[in-house]
């Protein structure tokens, strides 16, 4: 469980970093991103089918379907096979199924403090499968929420809401083909509803995300 939360609120052309308490312990949260569309770890040639891993690496070869090209759009409930890299030594292929984008209540944001007033949270629930069979134990995958037309929400939350939207890391045994786990990415907005989940890992997907819509 992440015990601290942060909000990055985009106002006009600037970003404001706010450290907000999500629980009662004193642990720090991960560093905030610099912008609403954060870049993911460095990857290989964006023109390749797998921007996050070497296409010649057997571990990167998808076993459960073709890798989704940047910009592909799916419906909620669809399964997308994607290249994935975590840190400097973990890479492979995963399948992500967005199972729901649920609207929370403004009151749910209370753990983030006064700066979260007026924000409505949304919970992006997903299933993540290990398709390539590489060691991806303890890796963490996050999707971002976007407005109905695909525009940014103007807010990035770093943290989770325990019991409502728990951001889980891959379990220790997430090392074989077919292994899976479920997790949740937290997003929020002060304006229009969040209706899109966006995968932006890797250079090519940062520029042209894979999207899930209702």
mmCIF file of C-alpha atoms in Angstrom:
data_model
loop_
_atom_site.group_PDB
_atom_site.id
_atom_site.type_symbol
_atom_site.label_atom_id
_atom_site.label_comp_id
_atom_site.label_asym_id
_atom_site.label_seq_id
_atom_site.Cartn_x
_atom_site.Cartn_y
_atom_site.Cartn_z
ATOM 1 C CA UNK A 1 0.000 0.000 0.000
ATOM 2 C CA UNK A 2 1.271 3.463 -0.867
ATOM 3 C CA UNK A 3 0.920 5.546 2.264
ATOM 4 C CA UNK A 4 1.534 8.986 0.843
ATOM 5 C CA UNK A 5 -0.229 10.612 -2.036
ATOM 6 C CA UNK A 6 0.643 13.448 -4.323
ATOM 7 C CA UNK A 7 -1.249 15.497 -6.836
ATOM 8 C CA UNK A 8 0.288 17.180 -9.835
ATOM 9 C CA UNK A 9 -2.211 19.758 -11.041
ATOM 10 C CA UNK A 10 -1.706 21.269 -14.487
ATOM 11 C CA UNK A 11 -2.785 24.913 -14.547
ATOM 12 C CA UNK A 12 -2.423 26.698 -17.903
ATOM 13 C CA UNK A 13 1.138 25.877 -19.012
ATOM 14 C CA UNK A 14 2.590 25.175 -15.588
ATOM 15 C CA UNK A 15 2.485 22.262 -13.187
ATOM 16 C CA UNK A 16 2.150 22.451 -9.427
ATOM 17 C CA UNK A 17 3.535 19.656 -7.261
ATOM 18 C CA UNK A 18 1.677 19.104 -4.001
ATOM 19 C CA UNK A 19 2.632 16.584 -1.315
ATOM 20 C CA UNK A 20 -0.510 15.237 0.345
ATOM 21 C CA UNK A 21 -0.973 12.742 3.164
ATOM 22 C CA UNK A 22 -2.983 9.644 2.266
ATOM 23 C CA UNK A 23 -2.541 7.711 5.534
ATOM 24 C CA UNK A 24 -1.104 8.239 8.987
ATOM 25 C CA UNK A 25 2.396 6.829 8.533
ATOM 26 C CA UNK A 26 5.391 8.943 7.600
ATOM 27 C CA UNK A 27 6.566 7.117 4.510
ATOM 28 C CA UNK A 28 7.204 9.198 1.401
ATOM 29 C CA UNK A 29 5.547 8.718 -1.952
ATOM 30 C CA UNK A 30 7.308 8.140 -5.236
ATOM 31 C CA UNK A 31 8.516 11.315 -7.021
ATOM 32 C CA UNK A 32 5.852 13.217 -8.930
ATOM 33 C CA UNK A 33 5.794 13.213 -12.705
ATOM 34 C CA UNK A 34 6.675 16.413 -14.562
ATOM 35 C CA UNK A 35 3.602 16.668 -16.759
ATOM 36 C CA UNK A 36 0.123 15.204 -17.346
ATOM 37 C CA UNK A 37 1.520 12.983 -20.124
ATOM 38 C CA UNK A 38 4.543 11.481 -18.409
ATOM 39 C CA UNK A 39 7.190 9.675 -20.413
ATOM 40 C CA UNK A 40 7.920 6.077 -19.492
ATOM 41 C CA UNK A 41 11.357 4.386 -19.314
ATOM 42 C CA UNK A 42 13.651 4.682 -22.335
ATOM 43 C CA UNK A 43 13.030 2.119 -25.020
ATOM 44 C CA UNK A 44 14.285 0.846 -28.329
ATOM 45 C CA UNK A 45 13.514 2.206 -31.807
ATOM 46 C CA UNK A 46 9.949 3.602 -31.741
ATOM 47 C CA UNK A 47 9.390 2.276 -35.233
ATOM 48 C CA UNK A 48 9.623 -1.330 -34.095
ATOM 49 C CA UNK A 49 6.608 -3.373 -33.023
ATOM 50 C CA UNK A 50 7.965 -3.639 -29.493
ATOM 51 C CA UNK A 51 9.371 -0.253 -28.413
ATOM 52 C CA UNK A 52 10.206 -1.423 -24.896
ATOM 53 C CA UNK A 53 12.155 -4.539 -25.729
ATOM 54 C CA UNK A 54 14.512 -5.866 -28.389
ATOM 55 C CA UNK A 55 12.369 -7.559 -31.058
ATOM 56 C CA UNK A 56 15.072 -10.202 -31.512
ATOM 57 C CA UNK A 57 14.783 -11.230 -27.852
ATOM 58 C CA UNK A 58 12.712 -14.413 -27.618
ATOM 59 C CA UNK A 59 11.314 -13.197 -24.318
ATOM 60 C CA UNK A 60 9.656 -10.295 -26.094
ATOM 61 C CA UNK A 61 7.788 -12.457 -28.602
ATOM 62 C CA UNK A 62 4.077 -12.436 -27.765
ATOM 63 C CA UNK A 63 2.536 -15.820 -27.097
ATOM 64 C CA UNK A 64 -1.031 -14.623 -26.690
ATOM 65 C CA UNK A 65 -1.614 -12.513 -29.813
ATOM 66 C CA UNK A 66 0.008 -9.740 -31.841
ATOM 67 C CA UNK A 67 1.419 -6.764 -29.985
ATOM 68 C CA UNK A 68 -0.947 -3.805 -30.187
ATOM 69 C CA UNK A 69 0.444 -1.013 -32.338
ATOM 70 C CA UNK A 70 0.743 2.496 -30.875
ATOM 71 C CA UNK A 71 -2.539 4.341 -31.211
ATOM 72 C CA UNK A 72 -4.719 1.216 -31.173
ATOM 73 C CA UNK A 73 -8.129 1.705 -29.558
ATOM 74 C CA UNK A 74 -9.920 -0.982 -27.584
ATOM 75 C CA UNK A 75 -13.203 -1.299 -25.755
ATOM 76 C CA UNK A 76 -13.340 -1.847 -22.009
ATOM 77 C CA UNK A 77 -13.155 -5.608 -21.547
ATOM 78 C CA UNK A 78 -10.765 -6.101 -24.492
ATOM 79 C CA UNK A 79 -7.354 -7.686 -23.994
ATOM 80 C CA UNK A 80 -4.312 -5.868 -25.424
ATOM 81 C CA UNK A 81 -0.875 -7.486 -25.750
ATOM 82 C CA UNK A 82 1.835 -4.927 -25.042
ATOM 83 C CA UNK A 83 5.622 -4.679 -24.691
ATOM 84 C CA UNK A 84 6.632 -3.818 -21.160
ATOM 85 C CA UNK A 85 9.801 -2.682 -19.408
ATOM 86 C CA UNK A 86 10.238 -2.033 -15.706
ATOM 87 C CA UNK A 87 13.411 -0.533 -14.337
ATOM 88 C CA UNK A 88 16.650 -1.481 -16.059
ATOM 89 C CA UNK A 89 16.531 -5.272 -15.962
ATOM 90 C CA UNK A 90 12.929 -6.424 -16.350
ATOM 91 C CA UNK A 91 11.288 -6.552 -19.742
ATOM 92 C CA UNK A 92 8.879 -8.761 -21.595
ATOM 93 C CA UNK A 93 5.361 -8.879 -22.979
ATOM 94 C CA UNK A 94 2.160 -8.507 -21.001
ATOM 95 C CA UNK A 95 -1.544 -8.553 -21.781
ATOM 96 C CA UNK A 96 -3.700 -5.887 -20.166
ATOM 97 C CA UNK A 97 -7.477 -6.136 -19.904
ATOM 98 C CA UNK A 98 -9.236 -3.033 -18.608
ATOM 99 C CA UNK A 99 -12.264 -4.407 -16.794
ATOM 100 C CA UNK A 100 -13.839 -1.147 -15.608
ATOM 101 C CA UNK A 101 -13.486 2.620 -15.247
ATOM 102 C CA UNK A 102 -15.477 3.356 -12.104
ATOM 103 C CA UNK A 103 -16.488 6.781 -10.843
ATOM 104 C CA UNK A 104 -15.852 7.372 -7.151
ATOM 105 C CA UNK A 105 -17.214 10.043 -4.830
ATOM 106 C CA UNK A 106 -15.549 13.363 -4.111
ATOM 107 C CA UNK A 107 -15.510 12.344 -0.445
ATOM 108 C CA UNK A 108 -13.190 9.453 -1.348
ATOM 109 C CA UNK A 109 -10.454 12.015 -1.974
ATOM 110 C CA UNK A 110 -10.385 13.165 1.659
ATOM 111 C CA UNK A 111 -7.080 11.342 2.420
ATOM 112 C CA UNK A 112 -5.360 13.662 -0.080
ATOM 113 C CA UNK A 113 -6.293 16.769 1.926
ATOM 114 C CA UNK A 114 -7.770 20.156 1.092
ATOM 115 C CA UNK A 115 -5.984 20.434 -2.259
ATOM 116 C CA UNK A 116 -8.148 17.588 -3.555
ATOM 117 C CA UNK A 117 -11.424 19.394 -2.906
ATOM 118 C CA UNK A 118 -13.592 19.497 -6.005
ATOM 119 C CA UNK A 119 -11.854 16.477 -7.544
ATOM 120 C CA UNK A 120 -13.795 13.357 -8.514
ATOM 121 C CA UNK A 121 -11.770 10.123 -8.461
ATOM 122 C CA UNK A 122 -12.001 7.391 -11.082
ATOM 123 C CA UNK A 123 -10.790 3.838 -10.598
ATOM 124 C CA UNK A 124 -9.266 2.091 -13.617
ATOM 125 C CA UNK A 125 -9.436 -1.619 -12.841
ATOM 126 C CA UNK A 126 -7.406 -4.078 -14.876
ATOM 127 C CA UNK A 127 -6.040 -7.587 -15.165
ATOM 128 C CA UNK A 128 -2.373 -7.990 -16.151
ATOM 129 C CA UNK A 129 -1.051 -11.257 -17.615
ATOM 130 C CA UNK A 130 2.528 -12.359 -18.241
ATOM 131 C CA UNK A 131 2.567 -13.309 -21.926
ATOM 132 C CA UNK A 132 6.305 -13.526 -22.613
ATOM 133 C CA UNK A 133 7.163 -15.709 -19.625
ATOM 134 C CA UNK A 134 9.989 -13.466 -18.407
ATOM 135 C CA UNK A 135 10.630 -12.529 -14.784
ATOM 136 C CA UNK A 136 8.419 -9.490 -14.140
ATOM 137 C CA UNK A 137 7.992 -10.112 -10.424
ATOM 138 C CA UNK A 138 7.300 -6.997 -8.350
ATOM 139 C CA UNK A 139 6.932 -4.845 -11.489
ATOM 140 C CA UNK A 140 4.293 -2.133 -11.474
ATOM 141 C CA UNK A 141 2.133 -1.090 -14.417
ATOM 142 C CA UNK A 142 -0.015 2.041 -14.444
ATOM 143 C CA UNK A 143 -2.672 3.303 -16.821
ATOM 144 C CA UNK A 144 -3.698 6.953 -16.993
ATOM 145 C CA UNK A 145 -7.213 8.280 -17.125
ATOM 146 C CA UNK A 146 -8.249 10.674 -19.875
ATOM 147 C CA UNK A 147 -11.364 12.628 -20.732
ATOM 148 C CA UNK A 148 -13.898 11.310 -23.226
ATOM 149 C CA UNK A 149 -12.235 12.947 -26.215
ATOM 150 C CA UNK A 150 -8.816 11.653 -25.170
ATOM 151 C CA UNK A 151 -7.685 14.921 -23.591
ATOM 152 C CA UNK A 152 -5.717 15.099 -20.311
ATOM 153 C CA UNK A 153 -7.484 15.500 -16.992
ATOM 154 C CA UNK A 154 -5.090 18.218 -15.835
ATOM 155 C CA UNK A 155 -4.370 16.224 -12.661
ATOM 156 C CA UNK A 156 -1.926 13.402 -11.947
ATOM 157 C CA UNK A 157 -2.313 11.471 -8.711
ATOM 158 C CA UNK A 158 0.576 9.496 -7.269
ATOM 159 C CA UNK A 159 -0.734 7.059 -4.707
ATOM 160 C CA UNK A 160 -3.848 4.995 -4.197
ATOM 161 C CA UNK A 161 -6.956 4.822 -2.036
ATOM 162 C CA UNK A 162 -6.685 1.670 0.092
ATOM 163 C CA UNK A 163 -9.847 -0.386 -0.044
ATOM 164 C CA UNK A 164 -11.166 1.546 -3.030
ATOM 165 C CA UNK A 165 -8.337 1.571 -5.592
ATOM 166 C CA UNK A 166 -5.268 -0.440 -4.590
ATOM 167 C CA UNK A 167 -2.257 -0.131 -6.886
ATOM 168 C CA UNK A 168 -0.755 -3.625 -6.711
ATOM 169 C CA UNK A 169 2.688 -4.700 -7.877
ATOM 170 C CA UNK A 170 3.138 -8.011 -9.663
ATOM 171 C CA UNK A 171 3.462 -10.938 -7.261
ATOM 172 C CA UNK A 172 6.697 -12.841 -6.688
ATOM 173 C CA UNK A 173 5.587 -15.666 -8.986
ATOM 174 C CA UNK A 174 4.809 -13.351 -11.933
ATOM 175 C CA UNK A 175 7.577 -15.089 -13.855
ATOM 176 C CA UNK A 176 5.829 -17.590 -16.146
ATOM 177 C CA UNK A 177 3.470 -17.489 -19.104
ATOM 178 C CA UNK A 178 -0.124 -17.239 -17.960
ATOM 179 C CA UNK A 179 0.618 -15.749 -14.551
ATOM 180 C CA UNK A 180 -1.744 -12.873 -13.776
ATOM 181 C CA UNK A 181 -2.813 -10.387 -11.153
ATOM 182 C CA UNK A 182 -5.340 -7.577 -10.772
ATOM 183 C CA UNK A 183 -4.611 -3.956 -9.965
ATOM 184 C CA UNK A 184 -6.127 -0.474 -10.059
ATOM 185 C CA UNK A 185 -4.878 2.909 -11.287
ATOM 186 C CA UNK A 186 -6.259 6.029 -9.636
ATOM 187 C CA UNK A 187 -7.136 9.128 -11.675
ATOM 188 C CA UNK A 188 -9.129 12.255 -10.887
ATOM 189 C CA UNK A 189 -10.660 15.249 -12.596
ATOM 190 C CA UNK A 190 -12.207 18.592 -11.717
ATOM 191 C CA UNK A 191 -13.901 18.946 -15.090
ATOM 192 C CA UNK A 192 -15.428 16.414 -17.483
ATOM 193 C CA UNK A 193 -15.756 12.713 -16.632
ATOM 194 C CA UNK A 194 -12.881 10.309 -17.201
ATOM 195 C CA UNK A 195 -13.917 7.829 -19.877
ATOM 196 C CA UNK A 196 -10.615 6.570 -21.319
ATOM 197 C CA UNK A 197 -7.740 4.462 -19.961
ATOM 198 C CA UNK A 198 -4.361 5.101 -21.585
ATOM 199 C CA UNK A 199 -1.206 2.936 -21.813
ATOM 200 C CA UNK A 200 1.814 5.205 -22.337
ATOM 201 C CA UNK A 201 4.832 3.002 -21.492
ATOM 202 C CA UNK A 202 7.720 3.333 -23.949
ATOM 203 C CA UNK A 203 8.603 6.119 -26.367
ATOM 204 C CA UNK A 204 6.231 5.086 -29.159
ATOM 205 C CA UNK A 205 3.291 4.643 -26.787
ATOM 206 C CA UNK A 206 4.039 7.896 -25.000
ATOM 207 C CA UNK A 207 3.524 9.697 -28.301
ATOM 208 C CA UNK A 208 0.598 7.533 -29.398
ATOM 209 C CA UNK A 209 -1.000 5.667 -26.469
ATOM 210 C CA UNK A 210 -3.095 2.526 -26.587
ATOM 211 C CA UNK A 211 -6.579 3.493 -25.378
ATOM 212 C CA UNK A 212 -9.573 1.712 -23.851
ATOM 213 C CA UNK A 213 -12.987 3.370 -24.064
ATOM 214 C CA UNK A 214 -16.506 2.382 -23.063
#
